[in-house]
mmCIF file of C-alpha atoms in Angstrom:
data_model
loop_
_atom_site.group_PDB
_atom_site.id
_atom_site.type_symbol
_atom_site.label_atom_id
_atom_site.label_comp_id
_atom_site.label_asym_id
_atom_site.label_seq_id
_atom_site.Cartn_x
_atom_site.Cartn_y
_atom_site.Cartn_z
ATOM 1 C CA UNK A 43 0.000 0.000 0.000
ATOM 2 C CA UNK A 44 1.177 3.401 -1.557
ATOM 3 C CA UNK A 45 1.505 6.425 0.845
ATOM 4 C CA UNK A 46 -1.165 8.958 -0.127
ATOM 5 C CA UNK A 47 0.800 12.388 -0.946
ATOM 6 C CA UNK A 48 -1.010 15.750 0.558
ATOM 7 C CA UNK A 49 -0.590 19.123 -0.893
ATOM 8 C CA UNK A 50 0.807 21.601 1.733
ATOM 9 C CA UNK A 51 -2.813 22.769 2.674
ATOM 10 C CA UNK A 52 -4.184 19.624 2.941
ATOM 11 C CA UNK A 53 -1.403 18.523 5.572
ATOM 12 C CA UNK A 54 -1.870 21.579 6.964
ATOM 13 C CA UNK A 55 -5.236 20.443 7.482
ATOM 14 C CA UNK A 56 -4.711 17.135 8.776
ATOM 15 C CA UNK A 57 -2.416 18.592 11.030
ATOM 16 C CA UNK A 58 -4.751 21.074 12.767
ATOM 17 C CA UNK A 59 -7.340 17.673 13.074
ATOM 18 C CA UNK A 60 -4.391 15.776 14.848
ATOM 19 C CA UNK A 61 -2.202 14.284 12.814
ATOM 20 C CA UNK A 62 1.367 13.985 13.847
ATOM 21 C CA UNK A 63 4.484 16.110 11.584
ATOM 22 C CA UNK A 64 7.086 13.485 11.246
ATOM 23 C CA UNK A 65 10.541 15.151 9.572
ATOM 24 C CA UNK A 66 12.569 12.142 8.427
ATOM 25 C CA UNK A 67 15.535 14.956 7.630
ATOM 26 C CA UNK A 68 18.765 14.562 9.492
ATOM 27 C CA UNK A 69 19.012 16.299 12.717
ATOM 28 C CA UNK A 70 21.026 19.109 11.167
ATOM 29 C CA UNK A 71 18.995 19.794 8.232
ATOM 30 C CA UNK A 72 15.664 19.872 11.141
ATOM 31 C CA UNK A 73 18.038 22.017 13.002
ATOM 32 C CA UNK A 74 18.175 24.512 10.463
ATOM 33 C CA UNK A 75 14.748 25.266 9.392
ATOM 34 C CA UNK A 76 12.215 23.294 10.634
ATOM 35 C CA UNK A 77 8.176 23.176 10.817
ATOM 36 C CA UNK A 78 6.009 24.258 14.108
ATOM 37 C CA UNK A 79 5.590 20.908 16.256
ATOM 38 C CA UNK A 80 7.019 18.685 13.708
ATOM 39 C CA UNK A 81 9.388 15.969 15.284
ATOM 40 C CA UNK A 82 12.602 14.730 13.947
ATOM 41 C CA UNK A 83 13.136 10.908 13.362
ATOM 42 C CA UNK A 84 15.805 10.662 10.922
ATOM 43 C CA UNK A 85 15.241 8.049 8.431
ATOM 44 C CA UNK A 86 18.000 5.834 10.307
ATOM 45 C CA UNK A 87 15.841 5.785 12.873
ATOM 46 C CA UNK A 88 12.241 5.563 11.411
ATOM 47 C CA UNK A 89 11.954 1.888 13.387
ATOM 48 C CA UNK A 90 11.877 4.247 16.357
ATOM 49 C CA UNK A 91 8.359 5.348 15.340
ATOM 50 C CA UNK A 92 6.097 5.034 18.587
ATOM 51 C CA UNK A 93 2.266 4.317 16.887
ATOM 52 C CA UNK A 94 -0.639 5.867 19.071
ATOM 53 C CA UNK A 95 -2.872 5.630 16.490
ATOM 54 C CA UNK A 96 -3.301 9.195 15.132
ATOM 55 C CA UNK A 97 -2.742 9.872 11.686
ATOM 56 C CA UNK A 98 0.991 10.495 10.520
ATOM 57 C CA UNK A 99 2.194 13.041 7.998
ATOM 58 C CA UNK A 100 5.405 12.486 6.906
ATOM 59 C CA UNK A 101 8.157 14.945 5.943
ATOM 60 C CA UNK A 102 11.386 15.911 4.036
ATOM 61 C CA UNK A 103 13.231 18.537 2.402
ATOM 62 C CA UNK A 104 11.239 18.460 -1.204
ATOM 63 C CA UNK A 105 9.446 15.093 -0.696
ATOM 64 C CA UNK A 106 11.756 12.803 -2.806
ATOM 65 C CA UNK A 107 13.102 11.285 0.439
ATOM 66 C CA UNK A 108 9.854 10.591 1.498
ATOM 67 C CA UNK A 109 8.447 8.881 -1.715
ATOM 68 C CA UNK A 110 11.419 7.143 -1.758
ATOM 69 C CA UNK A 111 11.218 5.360 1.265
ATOM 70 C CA UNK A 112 7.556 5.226 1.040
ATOM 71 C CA UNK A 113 7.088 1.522 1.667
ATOM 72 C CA UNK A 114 9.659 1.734 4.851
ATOM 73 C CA UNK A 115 7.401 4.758 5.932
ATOM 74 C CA UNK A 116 4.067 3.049 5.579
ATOM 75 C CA UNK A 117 5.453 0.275 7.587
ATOM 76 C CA UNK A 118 6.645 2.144 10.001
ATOM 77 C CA UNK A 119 3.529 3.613 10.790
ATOM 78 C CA UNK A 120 2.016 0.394 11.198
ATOM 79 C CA UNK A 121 -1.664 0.793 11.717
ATOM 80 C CA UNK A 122 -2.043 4.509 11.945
ATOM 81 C CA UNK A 123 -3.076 6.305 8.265
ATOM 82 C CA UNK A 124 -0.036 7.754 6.811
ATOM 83 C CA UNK A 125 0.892 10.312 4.303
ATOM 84 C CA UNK A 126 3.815 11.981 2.569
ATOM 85 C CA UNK A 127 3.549 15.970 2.787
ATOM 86 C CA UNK A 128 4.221 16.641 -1.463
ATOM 87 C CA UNK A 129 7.244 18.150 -1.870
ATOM 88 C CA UNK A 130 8.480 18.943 1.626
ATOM 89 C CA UNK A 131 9.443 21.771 3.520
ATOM 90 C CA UNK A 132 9.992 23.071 0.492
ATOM 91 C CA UNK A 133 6.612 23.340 -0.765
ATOM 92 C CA UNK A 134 5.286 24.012 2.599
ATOM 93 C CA UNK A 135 7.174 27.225 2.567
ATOM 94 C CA UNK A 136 6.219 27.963 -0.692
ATOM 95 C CA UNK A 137 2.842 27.665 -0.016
ATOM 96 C CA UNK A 138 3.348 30.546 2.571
ATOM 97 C CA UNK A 139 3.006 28.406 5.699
ATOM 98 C CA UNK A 140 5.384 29.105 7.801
ATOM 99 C CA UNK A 141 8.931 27.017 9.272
ATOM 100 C CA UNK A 142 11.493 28.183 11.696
ATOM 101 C CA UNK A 143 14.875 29.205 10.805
ATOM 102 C CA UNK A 144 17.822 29.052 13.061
ATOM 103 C CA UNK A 145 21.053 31.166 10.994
ATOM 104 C CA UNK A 146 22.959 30.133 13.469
ATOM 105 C CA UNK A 147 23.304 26.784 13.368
ATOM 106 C CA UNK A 148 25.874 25.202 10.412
ATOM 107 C CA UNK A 149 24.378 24.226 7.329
ATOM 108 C CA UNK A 150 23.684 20.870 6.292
ATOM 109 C CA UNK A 151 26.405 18.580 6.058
ATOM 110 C CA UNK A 152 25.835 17.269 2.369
ATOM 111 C CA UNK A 153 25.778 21.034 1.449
ATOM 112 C CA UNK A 154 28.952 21.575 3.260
ATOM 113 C CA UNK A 155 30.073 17.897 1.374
ATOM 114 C CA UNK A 156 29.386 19.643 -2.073
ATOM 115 C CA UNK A 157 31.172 23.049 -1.121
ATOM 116 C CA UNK A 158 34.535 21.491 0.079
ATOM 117 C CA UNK A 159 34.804 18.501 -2.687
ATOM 118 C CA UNK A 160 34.047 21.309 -5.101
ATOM 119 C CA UNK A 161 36.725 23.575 -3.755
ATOM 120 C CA UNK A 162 39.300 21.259 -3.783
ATOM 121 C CA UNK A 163 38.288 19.876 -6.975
ATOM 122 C CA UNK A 164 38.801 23.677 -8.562
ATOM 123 C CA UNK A 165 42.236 24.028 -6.739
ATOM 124 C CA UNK A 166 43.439 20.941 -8.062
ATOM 125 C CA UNK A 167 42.629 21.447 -11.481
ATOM 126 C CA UNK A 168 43.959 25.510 -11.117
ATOM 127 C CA UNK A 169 46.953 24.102 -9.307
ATOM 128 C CA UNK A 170 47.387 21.329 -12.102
ATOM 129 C CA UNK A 171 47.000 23.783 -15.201
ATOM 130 C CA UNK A 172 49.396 26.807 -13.079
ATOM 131 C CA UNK A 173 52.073 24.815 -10.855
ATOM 132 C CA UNK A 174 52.527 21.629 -11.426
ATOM 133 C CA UNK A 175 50.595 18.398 -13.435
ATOM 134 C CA UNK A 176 51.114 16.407 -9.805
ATOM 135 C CA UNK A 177 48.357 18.363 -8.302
ATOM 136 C CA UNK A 178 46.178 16.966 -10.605
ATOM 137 C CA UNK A 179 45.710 14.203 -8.582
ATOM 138 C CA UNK A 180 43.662 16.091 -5.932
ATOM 139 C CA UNK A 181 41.233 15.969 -8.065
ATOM 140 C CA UNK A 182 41.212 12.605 -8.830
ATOM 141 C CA UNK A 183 40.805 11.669 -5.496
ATOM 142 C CA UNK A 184 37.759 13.907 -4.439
ATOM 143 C CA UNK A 185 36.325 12.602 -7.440
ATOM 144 C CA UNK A 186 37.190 8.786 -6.383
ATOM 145 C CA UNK A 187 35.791 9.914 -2.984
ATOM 146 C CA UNK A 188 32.711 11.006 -4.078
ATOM 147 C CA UNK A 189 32.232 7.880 -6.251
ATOM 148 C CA UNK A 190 33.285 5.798 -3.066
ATOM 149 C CA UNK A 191 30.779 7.486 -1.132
ATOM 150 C CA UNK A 192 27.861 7.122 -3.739
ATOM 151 C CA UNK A 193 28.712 3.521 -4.051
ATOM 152 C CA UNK A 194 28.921 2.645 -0.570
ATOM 153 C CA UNK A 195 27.112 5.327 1.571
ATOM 154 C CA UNK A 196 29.589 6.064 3.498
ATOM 155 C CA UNK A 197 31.575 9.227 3.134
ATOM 156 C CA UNK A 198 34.702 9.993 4.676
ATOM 157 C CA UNK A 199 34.295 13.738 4.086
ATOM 158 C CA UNK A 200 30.891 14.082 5.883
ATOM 159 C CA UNK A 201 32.569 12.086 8.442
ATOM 160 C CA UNK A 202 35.162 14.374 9.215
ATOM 161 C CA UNK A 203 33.217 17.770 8.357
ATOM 162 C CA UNK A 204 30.413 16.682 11.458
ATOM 163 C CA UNK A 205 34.206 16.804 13.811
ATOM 164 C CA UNK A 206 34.472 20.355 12.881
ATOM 165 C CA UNK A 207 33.720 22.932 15.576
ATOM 166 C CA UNK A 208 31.099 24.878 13.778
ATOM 167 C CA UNK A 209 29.116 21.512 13.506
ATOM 168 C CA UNK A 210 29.257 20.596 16.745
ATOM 169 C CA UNK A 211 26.263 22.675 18.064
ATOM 170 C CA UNK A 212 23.546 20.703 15.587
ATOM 171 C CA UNK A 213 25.113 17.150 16.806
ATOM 172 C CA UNK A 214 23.934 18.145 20.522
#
């Protein structure tokens, strides 16, 4: 059974009757902006999901997560009626309902994945055209990284980005 996907007015809705906001975002992404009363259960830890019956409504950042994982969703729901929230906070914002922002906190790890491996894929390709052909080779292994990563879902970078002292405020 298919998760039924609400517009931002009907969760809205469904919401105000009692349904509960699940955000299936990572904890620094929810950290960041997030929607009044919704509560954050990563997707790692959707098993977590305590039923009490009462409709759920479930969340991401544009609502590809979500239909994505439907099926793991729906059964984590168990009994209670469950939906996806189309296109996530995104569309929720959008639709002029309002989410929280925190400025302070870091920005999402994958964006701050994308901003270094980009970096240091530009310097090694500036570095390799202006100093030396060895440097290169930076750039081939970001690029090997990132494939890694894809492949395996593990990334070294994130890993070591989440140690950095500007991200350890969202881990709290």
């Amino acid at each position: 059974m298919t998760l039924v996907t609400l517009s931002p007015a009907e969760a809205r809705a469904a919401i105000t009757a009692g349904a509960r906001l699940i955000d299936i975002r990572g904890a620094d992404e929810h950290a960041r902006e997030w929607i009044a009363g919704a509560v954050n259960l990563p997707l790692d830890r959707i098993g977590e999901l305590a039923g009490d019956g009462r409709p759920i409504v479930f969340h991401c950042k544009s609502g590809m997560r979500t239909a994505a994982n439907a099926d793991q969703l729906r059964a984590a729901a168990g009994a209670a009626p469950a939906y996806i929230l189309g296109g996530g906070i995104e569309a929720w914002r959008g639709a002029g309902h309002p989410t929280f922002t925190d400025r302070s906190q870091p920005i999402e790890i994958m964006r701050q994945v994308q901003i270094t491996a980009g970096a240091l894929v530009l310097i090694g390709v500036l570095l390799g055209l202006f100093v030396a052909p060895g440097f290169f080779g930076l750039s081939a292994f970001v690029g090997a990284g990132l494939i890694f990563a894809g492949a395996s879902g593990w990334c070294g970078m994130a890993n070591l980005l989440r140690l950095m002292p500007w991200n350890r405020r969202a881990a709290a």
